[in-house]
C-alpha cells in the first residue's frame, strides 16, 4: 500500500489529469463564479494537503499526463504555478530534466552532487516539443516576474547548466570536453533545434530579468559564477553552429556578467564619454526651453511607420507645421502605406479595407485639417512626391474580400476590362465632401478623369435614418452600400448603427436578424463599420438584448425566435473572435457585467457538464428533450423550444455533444445516427450553435490524441465539410467555421504528429486541415504568417530576428534620407509592422530598444544626415504594440535604459515624447488658434490602440509552429 506521503501526490496527479481531461480554465478573472476553475480546486487541495514544490512539479510534469504532447491548457497550469511562486523556475527545470531523454551521461555540472538521472526509457522520447514550450512559458514568466530570493536564481542557474550540457552532449557525446566548435554537426531534427533555441532564449531571459540580473551582478559566489561561465561558453560553441544570431546574443549575456556589475560598467562608460564624446552625441537643439534632443528632422518614414501601426490614441506632432504641410505629409503617409501593402501582396481583405479607408475615411479627416482652397494644392504636391503609378491600373480582383464566394457582387468585377485607379476613387470622394472642387480633379491628375462623383450626392446620416424608418427596404440597399468607395460609407454606417440600436431598444428582432445575418456573412462590411463606430457601441446593445431575451405572451411559433436569437448572437461572436475582443469590450455606456449571458457563454463554449452536476430538474428535462428530438429525426417541436429559452439551449450544446459521444462509446448509439442528428444543427435556426459544438470537439480531441479518435473526427468532418447547403446558409456556415478554425487547426496539427495514427484517422485529419486552411485568415491580428516568422528567425542572413529588425531599421533610414520630399521615392522597402511586434514578443522590449539604439548610433558616428536616424528610431520606439505582447513596453524599456545611465536613451525618450504632443495647425482666416488632434478626427478608425492596428494591417495567420506556435497557442 502507498504510504501517507504518496496519497496527497496521487490526489494532485488526479486533479491535474482530470482538469486537463475536462478542460477546466485556469483564469478565474474571465470565468463566472459559478463556473468550475482549476485554480479554485487547486487552492482547496493545497490548503488541505500541502506538498513540497518538487513533488508538485513532478506531478504536473508526469510524462503520462499529456502523453508528451504540448497541450496549451497544460502549459497555462504550469505558468500559473510558477507565477504564484508555488513552484520555482528551478523546480520545473529540474523535474523536466529528470523526465527528459536528453540527460547528460555520467557527468553533471551541478554545483552540488545531484545524482545521475540517466536511464533509457522509451516513454520519455518525443518530449522535445513539450520541453521547448515549457522553456518558452518560463521565458514569459521571467519577463514579468522577479525571483523571490537569490537562492532561487542560483538554483535556476544550476538547473540551466544541467540542461545546457545535456542538450549539447545528447547530440554528440564526444563534445563533453572543450574541443571548440570544429566538427560540430548541425542539428537536422526540427523539434530538437527548436528546443535548443528555446533553451537559449530562457538563458537570455534570466539575464534580462531585473531581479536575476541584480543577483548575478552581486559580488561573491565565485565558484558558482565560474561553473556557469564555463558551461555557458561550451553551450555557445554548440549554438554557434545551429543558430549564429542566438549564439551572439548568448555571448553578449556571458560577457555582461563575467566581470563588472552594470553600475560599474555605467560608471566606466561615463568616464570615457567625458574625454571621448562623439561629435553630435551630446549636441542638439533646445525644444520648448526643455532638454536637448539632438538634431531635429521630421522624416517621411516617421509618419509612415506611425500610420502603419495605427496608434489610435496617439496624436502626431510635426513641430508646428501649417495645415498645408500637414495635409501633404499625412497624405504621403497614407499613399505610402497603401503602396507598401500592394508591393507586399497583402491579403485581399486588407487591401479592400485600405481602399475603403482611403475613399471613405481620409476625406473626412482632410476636411477637418484644412480648408479646401489649400487642400487641392497639398494633394497635388503629394502626388508629385509619391510614386502614384502603383495606384493606377490595378486589377479589381485584388480588392475582392470574398474571393471564395461566387455570390459576391463587387461592382468592379462586372466588367473584366476595367481597372481600378485609386487616385480617381480618392479625388472624387474628396470632391463629394467638398475637400476639393470637382473642377480641380483634372488638374491634379494632369489628365481627363474617367470616373465621376456619386450620382446620389453626399448622404446625410439623419436623412438616411428617416428613409429607413419609412421604408424598411432601404435598409437592405444601404447594407449593400457599406463597401462602396464613393465616399458615402461613413454616413451609411452611422445610419445603420442608429437603426440597429433603435431596433435593440424596441426589441424589433426580426428586421435586426436580417441586418445581423448580412454582416455576419460579410465580415469585411464589419471592418468598414469599425472605421466609424467603436466596437463597444455596436456590441453593447446587442449583448443587452441577448441577455434580456424573453418570449412574448402571445408567442405563436418558436423556431423564428431561435433563428433571430442565433443570428444576433452570431454577429456578436463574429466581432469578438475576428478582433480578439474580451468581455471588457462588450460595454460602452455602462459597466461590464461578467454574469450576463454573453460573457458566461464565452467562458463555457467548450465546457460540458456532468449529468449529476446539472443544478436543476429543468436542465435535466431540457437536455433529455433535445437528445430525444434530435435523434428521433422528426424535427424540433415548439413545445421543447417553449420550455427551453435560446440562452439555455446554447449553454447545453457542449453537454449535448459530450453525452452523444459517450453514448457511442457505450454502444447505446451508433456513429451514423449521431452524425445524422448533428446534421440537423446545420439548419439555419440552429446553425450558430455549431460553434460551441466545434469548440467542444477541439477540446475533446486534446484529451484523446493517442486513442485514434476516429469517431470524434467523423462527427467533426460531418459538421465541417458540409454539403448541399443553401447559398445563404453556406455563407453563414463559412463564418461559423472561421470562428472555430484556429483551435481546431491547432489540435489537428498535433494529432497528425502522433506516430500511432491509423491511416483512416490520419487521412480524415489531413482533409479537415485542408478544409480549414482558408478560414485561418479570418482573425485580424498583428501576428505574422508562418512563412514570415520562419524567414525572420531562420533565414534573415546569419542574424535571425535581431538581424531582420536591424535590417528593417536600416532600410527605413535609407528610404528617409533627405531629398525624398521633393521627388518620388523608391517603394517603401517592404516594411511590415508585424516584424516589430514579433521582435517585441520573442526578444523582449529591452532587446528591441537596444537594437534600435545601436543601429542609430552607427549612423550618428558616421555623421550621416543628422537627425534622420534619430527620427526613424523615434518612430520605431513610439509605435503602439498589441496588448497581447505582454510584458514591458518599448517606452518603459527606453526609460529604463535612461535610468540606467544611457544619455542617448534619454535623448531618444525625449524625442518620443516630442512626437506625442498635439499638432497645432495654422490659424484660420479669423486668426483663431486651430488645434488639430488626429485622435479627435477619428484616425483611430473606430478602434483604440492595437485593435486599430490589427484591423488595418493585420496578418492572415497565427504564429504557426515552432517558438511562435507556442505563444499563439497560449493565447487561445
mmCIF file of N, CA and C in Angstrom, residues 83 140 143-144 840-841 882-889 967 970-971:
data_model
loop_
_atom_site.group_PDB
_atom_site.id
_atom_site.type_symbol
_atom_site.label_atom_id
_atom_site.label_comp_id
_atom_site.label_asym_id
_atom_site.label_seq_id
_atom_site.Cartn_x
_atom_site.Cartn_y
_atom_site.Cartn_z
ATOM 1 N N UNK A 83 4.057 31.529 -11.703
ATOM 2 C CA UNK A 83 3.750 32.933 -11.448
ATOM 3 C C UNK A 83 3.388 33.171 -9.984
ATOM 4 N N UNK A 140 8.325 33.718 -20.694
ATOM 5 C CA UNK A 140 7.270 34.714 -20.467
ATOM 6 C C UNK A 140 7.163 35.090 -18.997
ATOM 7 N N UNK A 143 9.803 37.514 -17.952
ATOM 8 C CA UNK A 143 9.622 38.875 -18.455
ATOM 9 C C UNK A 143 8.752 39.716 -17.535
ATOM 10 N N UNK A 144 7.955 39.077 -16.699
ATOM 11 C CA UNK A 144 7.019 39.839 -15.864
ATOM 12 C C UNK A 144 7.196 39.617 -14.371
ATOM 13 N N UNK A 840 9.222 42.167 -30.439
ATOM 14 C CA UNK A 840 8.837 42.504 -29.066
ATOM 15 C C UNK A 840 8.414 41.261 -28.302
ATOM 16 N N UNK A 841 7.704 40.363 -28.968
ATOM 17 C CA UNK A 841 7.230 39.151 -28.311
ATOM 18 C C UNK A 841 8.378 38.203 -27.971
ATOM 19 N N UNK A 882 0.526 45.576 -29.764
ATOM 20 C CA UNK A 882 -0.676 44.949 -29.222
ATOM 21 C C UNK A 882 -0.525 44.604 -27.753
ATOM 22 N N UNK A 883 -1.645 44.669 -27.028
ATOM 23 C CA UNK A 883 -1.624 44.324 -25.614
ATOM 24 C C UNK A 883 -1.250 42.872 -25.395
ATOM 25 N N UNK A 884 -1.497 42.036 -26.427
ATOM 26 C CA UNK A 884 -1.179 40.625 -26.243
ATOM 27 C C UNK A 884 0.329 40.402 -26.167
ATOM 28 N N UNK A 885 1.109 41.399 -26.644
ATOM 29 C CA UNK A 885 2.554 41.306 -26.450
ATOM 30 C C UNK A 885 2.849 41.693 -25.008
ATOM 31 N N UNK A 886 2.582 40.787 -24.118
ATOM 32 C CA UNK A 886 2.646 41.079 -22.687
ATOM 33 C C UNK A 886 4.061 41.414 -22.254
ATOM 34 N N UNK A 887 4.153 42.137 -21.143
ATOM 35 C CA UNK A 887 5.448 42.476 -20.597
ATOM 36 C C UNK A 887 5.736 43.952 -20.766
ATOM 37 N N UNK A 888 6.995 44.294 -20.661
ATOM 38 C CA UNK A 888 7.429 45.682 -20.715
ATOM 39 C C UNK A 888 7.176 46.295 -22.088
ATOM 40 N N UNK A 889 6.732 47.566 -22.106
ATOM 41 C CA UNK A 889 6.549 48.270 -23.368
ATOM 42 C C UNK A 889 7.878 48.855 -23.831
ATOM 43 N N UNK A 967 3.503 30.440 -28.393
ATOM 44 C CA UNK A 967 2.981 31.710 -27.908
ATOM 45 C C UNK A 967 1.566 31.924 -28.415
ATOM 46 N N UNK A 970 -0.815 29.707 -26.515
ATOM 47 C CA UNK A 970 -1.075 30.161 -25.156
ATOM 48 C C UNK A 970 -2.149 31.230 -25.106
ATOM 49 N N UNK A 971 -2.411 31.909 -26.216
ATOM 50 C CA UNK A 971 -3.421 32.962 -26.239
ATOM 51 C C UNK A 971 -4.783 32.419 -26.647
#
